[in-house]
mmCIF file of C-alpha atoms in Angstrom:
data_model
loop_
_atom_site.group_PDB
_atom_site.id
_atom_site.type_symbol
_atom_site.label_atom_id
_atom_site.label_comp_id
_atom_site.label_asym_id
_atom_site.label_seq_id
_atom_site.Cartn_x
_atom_site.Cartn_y
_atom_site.Cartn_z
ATOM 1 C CA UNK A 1 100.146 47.519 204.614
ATOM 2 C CA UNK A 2 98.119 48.931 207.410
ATOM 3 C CA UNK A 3 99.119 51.858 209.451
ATOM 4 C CA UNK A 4 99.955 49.741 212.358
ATOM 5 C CA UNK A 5 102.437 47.555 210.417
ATOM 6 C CA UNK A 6 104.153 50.812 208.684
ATOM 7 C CA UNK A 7 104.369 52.318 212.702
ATOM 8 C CA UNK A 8 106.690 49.280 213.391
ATOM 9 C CA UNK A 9 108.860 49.119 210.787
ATOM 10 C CA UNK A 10 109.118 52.844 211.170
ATOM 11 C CA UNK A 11 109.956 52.447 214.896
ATOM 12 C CA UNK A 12 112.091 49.452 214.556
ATOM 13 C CA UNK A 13 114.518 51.523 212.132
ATOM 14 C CA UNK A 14 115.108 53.719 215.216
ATOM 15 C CA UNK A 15 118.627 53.665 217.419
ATOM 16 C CA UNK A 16 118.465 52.278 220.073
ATOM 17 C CA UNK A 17 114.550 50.756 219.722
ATOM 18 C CA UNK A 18 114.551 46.994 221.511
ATOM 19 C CA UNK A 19 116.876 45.109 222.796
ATOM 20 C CA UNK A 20 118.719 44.839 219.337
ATOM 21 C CA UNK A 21 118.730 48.118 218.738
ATOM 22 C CA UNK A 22 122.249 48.208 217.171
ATOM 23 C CA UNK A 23 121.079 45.202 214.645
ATOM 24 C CA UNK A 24 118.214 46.508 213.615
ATOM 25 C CA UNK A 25 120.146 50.011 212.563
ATOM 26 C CA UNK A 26 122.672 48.333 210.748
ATOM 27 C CA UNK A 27 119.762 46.755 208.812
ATOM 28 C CA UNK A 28 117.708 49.693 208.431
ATOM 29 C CA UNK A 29 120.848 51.534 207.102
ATOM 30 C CA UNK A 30 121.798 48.594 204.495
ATOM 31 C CA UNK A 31 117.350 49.037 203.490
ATOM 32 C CA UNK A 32 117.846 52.546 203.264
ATOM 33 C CA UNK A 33 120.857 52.597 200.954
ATOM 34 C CA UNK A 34 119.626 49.785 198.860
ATOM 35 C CA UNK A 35 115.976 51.564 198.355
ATOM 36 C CA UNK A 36 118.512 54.683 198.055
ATOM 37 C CA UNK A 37 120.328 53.077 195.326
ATOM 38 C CA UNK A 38 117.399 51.430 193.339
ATOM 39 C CA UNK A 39 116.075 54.732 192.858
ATOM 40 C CA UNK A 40 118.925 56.424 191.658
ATOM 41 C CA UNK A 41 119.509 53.429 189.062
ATOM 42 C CA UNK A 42 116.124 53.226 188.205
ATOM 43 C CA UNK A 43 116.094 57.136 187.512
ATOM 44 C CA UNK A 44 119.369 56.637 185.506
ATOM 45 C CA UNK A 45 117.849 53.924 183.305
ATOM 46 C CA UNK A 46 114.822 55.969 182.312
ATOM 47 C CA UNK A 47 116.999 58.939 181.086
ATOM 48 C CA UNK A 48 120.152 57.204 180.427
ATOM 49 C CA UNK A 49 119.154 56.133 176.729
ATOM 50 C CA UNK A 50 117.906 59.672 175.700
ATOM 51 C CA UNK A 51 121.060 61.121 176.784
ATOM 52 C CA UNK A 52 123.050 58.284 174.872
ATOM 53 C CA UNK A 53 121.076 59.376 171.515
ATOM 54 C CA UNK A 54 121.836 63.115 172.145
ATOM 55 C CA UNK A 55 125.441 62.729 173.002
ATOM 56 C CA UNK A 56 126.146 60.526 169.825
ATOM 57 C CA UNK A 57 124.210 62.901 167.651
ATOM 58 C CA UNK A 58 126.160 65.506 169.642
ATOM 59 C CA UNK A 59 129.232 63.616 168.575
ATOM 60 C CA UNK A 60 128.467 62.774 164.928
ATOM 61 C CA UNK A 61 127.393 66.779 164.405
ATOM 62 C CA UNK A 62 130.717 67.501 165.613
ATOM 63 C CA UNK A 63 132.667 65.459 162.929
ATOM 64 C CA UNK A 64 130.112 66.540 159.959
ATOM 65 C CA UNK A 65 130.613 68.368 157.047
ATOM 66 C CA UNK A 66 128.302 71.178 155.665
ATOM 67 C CA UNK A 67 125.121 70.129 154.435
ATOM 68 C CA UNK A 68 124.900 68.961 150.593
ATOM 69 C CA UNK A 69 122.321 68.537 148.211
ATOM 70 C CA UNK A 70 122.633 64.796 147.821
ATOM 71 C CA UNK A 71 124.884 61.936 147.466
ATOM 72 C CA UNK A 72 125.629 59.072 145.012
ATOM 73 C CA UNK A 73 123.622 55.495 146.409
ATOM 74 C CA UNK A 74 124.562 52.863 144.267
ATOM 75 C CA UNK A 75 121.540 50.606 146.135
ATOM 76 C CA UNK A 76 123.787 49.242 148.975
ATOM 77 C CA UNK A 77 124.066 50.120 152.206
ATOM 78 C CA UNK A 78 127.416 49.406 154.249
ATOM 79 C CA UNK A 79 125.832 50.031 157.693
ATOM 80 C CA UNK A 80 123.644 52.273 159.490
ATOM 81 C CA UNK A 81 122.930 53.937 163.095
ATOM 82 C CA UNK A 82 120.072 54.998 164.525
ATOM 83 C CA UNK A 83 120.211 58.660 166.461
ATOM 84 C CA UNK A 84 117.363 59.136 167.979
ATOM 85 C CA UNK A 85 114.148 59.271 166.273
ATOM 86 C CA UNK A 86 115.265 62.393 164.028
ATOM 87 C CA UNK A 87 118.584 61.300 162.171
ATOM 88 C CA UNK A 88 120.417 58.222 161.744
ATOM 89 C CA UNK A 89 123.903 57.641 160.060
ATOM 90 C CA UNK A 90 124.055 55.366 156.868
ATOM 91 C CA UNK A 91 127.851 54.209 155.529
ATOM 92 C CA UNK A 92 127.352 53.369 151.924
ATOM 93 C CA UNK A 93 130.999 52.360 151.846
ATOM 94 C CA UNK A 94 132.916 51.597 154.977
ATOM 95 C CA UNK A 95 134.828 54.589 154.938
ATOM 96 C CA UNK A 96 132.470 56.887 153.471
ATOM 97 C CA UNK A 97 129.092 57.521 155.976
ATOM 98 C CA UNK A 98 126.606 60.724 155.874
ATOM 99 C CA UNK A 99 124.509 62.129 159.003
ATOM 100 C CA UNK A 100 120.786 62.312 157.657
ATOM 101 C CA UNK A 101 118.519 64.482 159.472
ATOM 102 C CA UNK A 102 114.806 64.288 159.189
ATOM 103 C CA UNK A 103 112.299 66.459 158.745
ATOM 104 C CA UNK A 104 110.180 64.655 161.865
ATOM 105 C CA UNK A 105 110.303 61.718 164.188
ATOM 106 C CA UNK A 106 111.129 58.739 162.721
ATOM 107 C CA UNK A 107 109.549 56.473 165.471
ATOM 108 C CA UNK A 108 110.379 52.862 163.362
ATOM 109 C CA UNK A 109 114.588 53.444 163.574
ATOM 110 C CA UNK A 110 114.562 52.295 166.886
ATOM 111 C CA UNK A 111 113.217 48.990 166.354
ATOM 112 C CA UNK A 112 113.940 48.214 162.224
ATOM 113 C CA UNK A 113 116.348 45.388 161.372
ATOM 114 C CA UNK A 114 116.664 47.252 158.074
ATOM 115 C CA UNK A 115 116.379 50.601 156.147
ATOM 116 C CA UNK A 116 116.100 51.481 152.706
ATOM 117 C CA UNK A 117 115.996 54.864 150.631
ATOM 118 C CA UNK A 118 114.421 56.083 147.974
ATOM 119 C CA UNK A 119 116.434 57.824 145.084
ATOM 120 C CA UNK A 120 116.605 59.140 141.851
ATOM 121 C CA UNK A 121 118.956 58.040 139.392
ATOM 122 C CA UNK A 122 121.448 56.430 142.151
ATOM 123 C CA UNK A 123 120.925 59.652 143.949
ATOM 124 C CA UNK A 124 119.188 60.889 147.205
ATOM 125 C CA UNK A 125 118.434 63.962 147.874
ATOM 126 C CA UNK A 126 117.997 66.096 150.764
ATOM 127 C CA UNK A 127 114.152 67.184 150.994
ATOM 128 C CA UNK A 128 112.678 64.986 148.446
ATOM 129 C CA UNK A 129 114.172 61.519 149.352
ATOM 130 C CA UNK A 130 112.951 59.405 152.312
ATOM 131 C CA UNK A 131 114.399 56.470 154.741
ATOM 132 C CA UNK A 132 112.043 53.824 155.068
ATOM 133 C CA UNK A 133 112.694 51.326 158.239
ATOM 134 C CA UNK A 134 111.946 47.612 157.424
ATOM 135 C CA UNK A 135 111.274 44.881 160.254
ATOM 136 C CA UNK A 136 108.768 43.362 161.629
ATOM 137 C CA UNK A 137 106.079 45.712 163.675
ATOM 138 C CA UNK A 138 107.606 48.790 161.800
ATOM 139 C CA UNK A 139 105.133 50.581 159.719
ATOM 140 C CA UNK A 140 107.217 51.160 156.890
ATOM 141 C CA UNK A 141 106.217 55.009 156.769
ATOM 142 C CA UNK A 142 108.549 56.844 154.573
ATOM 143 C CA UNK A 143 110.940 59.804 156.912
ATOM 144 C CA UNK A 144 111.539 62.807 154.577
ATOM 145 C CA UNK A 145 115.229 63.291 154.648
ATOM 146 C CA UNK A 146 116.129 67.066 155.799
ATOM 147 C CA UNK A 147 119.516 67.374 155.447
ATOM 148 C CA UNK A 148 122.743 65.625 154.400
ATOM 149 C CA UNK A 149 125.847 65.975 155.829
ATOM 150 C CA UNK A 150 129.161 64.056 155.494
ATOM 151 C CA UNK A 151 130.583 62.419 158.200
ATOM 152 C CA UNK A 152 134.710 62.357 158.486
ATOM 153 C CA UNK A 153 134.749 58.597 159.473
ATOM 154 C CA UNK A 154 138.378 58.607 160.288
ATOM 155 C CA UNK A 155 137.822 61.225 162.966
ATOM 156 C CA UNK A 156 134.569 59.713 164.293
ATOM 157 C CA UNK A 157 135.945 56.583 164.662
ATOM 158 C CA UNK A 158 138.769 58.308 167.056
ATOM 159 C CA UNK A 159 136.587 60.118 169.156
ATOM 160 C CA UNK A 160 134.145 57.234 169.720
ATOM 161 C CA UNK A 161 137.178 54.743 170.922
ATOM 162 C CA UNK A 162 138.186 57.829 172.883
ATOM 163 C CA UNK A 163 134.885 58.018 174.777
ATOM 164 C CA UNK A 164 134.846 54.733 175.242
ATOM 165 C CA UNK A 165 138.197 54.456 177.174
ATOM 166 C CA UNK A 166 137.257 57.762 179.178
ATOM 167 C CA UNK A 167 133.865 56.223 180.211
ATOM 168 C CA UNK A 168 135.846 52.721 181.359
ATOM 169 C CA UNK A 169 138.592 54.831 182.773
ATOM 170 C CA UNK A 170 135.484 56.430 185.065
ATOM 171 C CA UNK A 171 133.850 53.141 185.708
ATOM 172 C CA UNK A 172 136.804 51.669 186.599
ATOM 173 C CA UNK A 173 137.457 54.676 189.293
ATOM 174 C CA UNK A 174 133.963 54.563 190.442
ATOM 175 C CA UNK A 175 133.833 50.908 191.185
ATOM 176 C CA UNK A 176 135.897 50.366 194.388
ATOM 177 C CA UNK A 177 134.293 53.545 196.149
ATOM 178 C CA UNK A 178 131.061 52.585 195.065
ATOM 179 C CA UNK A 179 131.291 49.109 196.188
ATOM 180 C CA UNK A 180 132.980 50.619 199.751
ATOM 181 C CA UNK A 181 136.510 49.467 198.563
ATOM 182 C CA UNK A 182 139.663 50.594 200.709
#
């Protein structure tokens, strides 16, 4: 755009410029909010998934047990969740799940249809096991596990649906204002 062009959409985004003065401020003020909006989604999207990851690590911390030395694997893994690029939770059973926190990023997670572990005798062990992430364009780089906590499923499971029905309870209140409801 040259400067000419911006100095006329500037000035036609004015009250009262032109014969349609009152128009062309009902559009500028729709532009405005919409460019308004688009930024503020836009910024919400870029943080939005690091704050997801934090909270949910947040979350599982707060329903983990102390840290032990290692845990019985029997070579099957129930399920899994990545938390960020630094821990992940892995259910062996479907009510028995550990938080495992690494000892550094752990960039495949995010992308690996799989994991597997390394163990001794049916047993990992914090500090000298690692969590390998399988898939395809992971690197399959072994992540030292740190520490390993149990998770109380029971009670993560609760607070989980709980969030869930606060954060719909929220959207639902949010939506008519921010749509300009009644």
């Amino acid at each position: 755009m040259n400067d000419r062009t911006q100095g006329n959409r500037s000035a036609g985004c004015r009250a009262g410029s032109g014969r349609a003065g009152g128009a062309r401020t009902a559009r500028c003020w729709r532009w405005r909010f919409a460019a308004a909006l688009s930024v503020v989604l836009l910024a919400g999207c870029a943080t939005d998934a690091g704050l997801r990851d934090e909270q949910r690590l947040a979350l599982y911390h707060q329903h983990s047990g102390a840290p032990v030395d290692s845990f019985h694997y029997s070579g099957r893994i129930s399920g899994w969740t990545p938390l960020g690029d630094r821990a992940l939770a892995l259910w062996t059973r479907p009510s028995q799940a550990g938080l495992l926190e690494l000892t550094g990023r752990c960039t495949d997670l995010a992308f690996a249809h799989a994991i597997t572990l390394t163990h001794q005798s049916r047993r990992v062990h914090a500090r000298f096991d690692d969590v390998v992430a399988l898939g395809p364009g992971t690197t399959h780089f072994p992540c030292r596990i740190q520490t390993i906590r149990p998770l109380d499923t029971k009670a993560l499971k609760q607070a989980e649906r709980d969030m869930r029905d606060s954060v719909e309870m929220m959207e639902r209140g949010q939506a008519p204002g921010a749509a300009g409801g009644t």
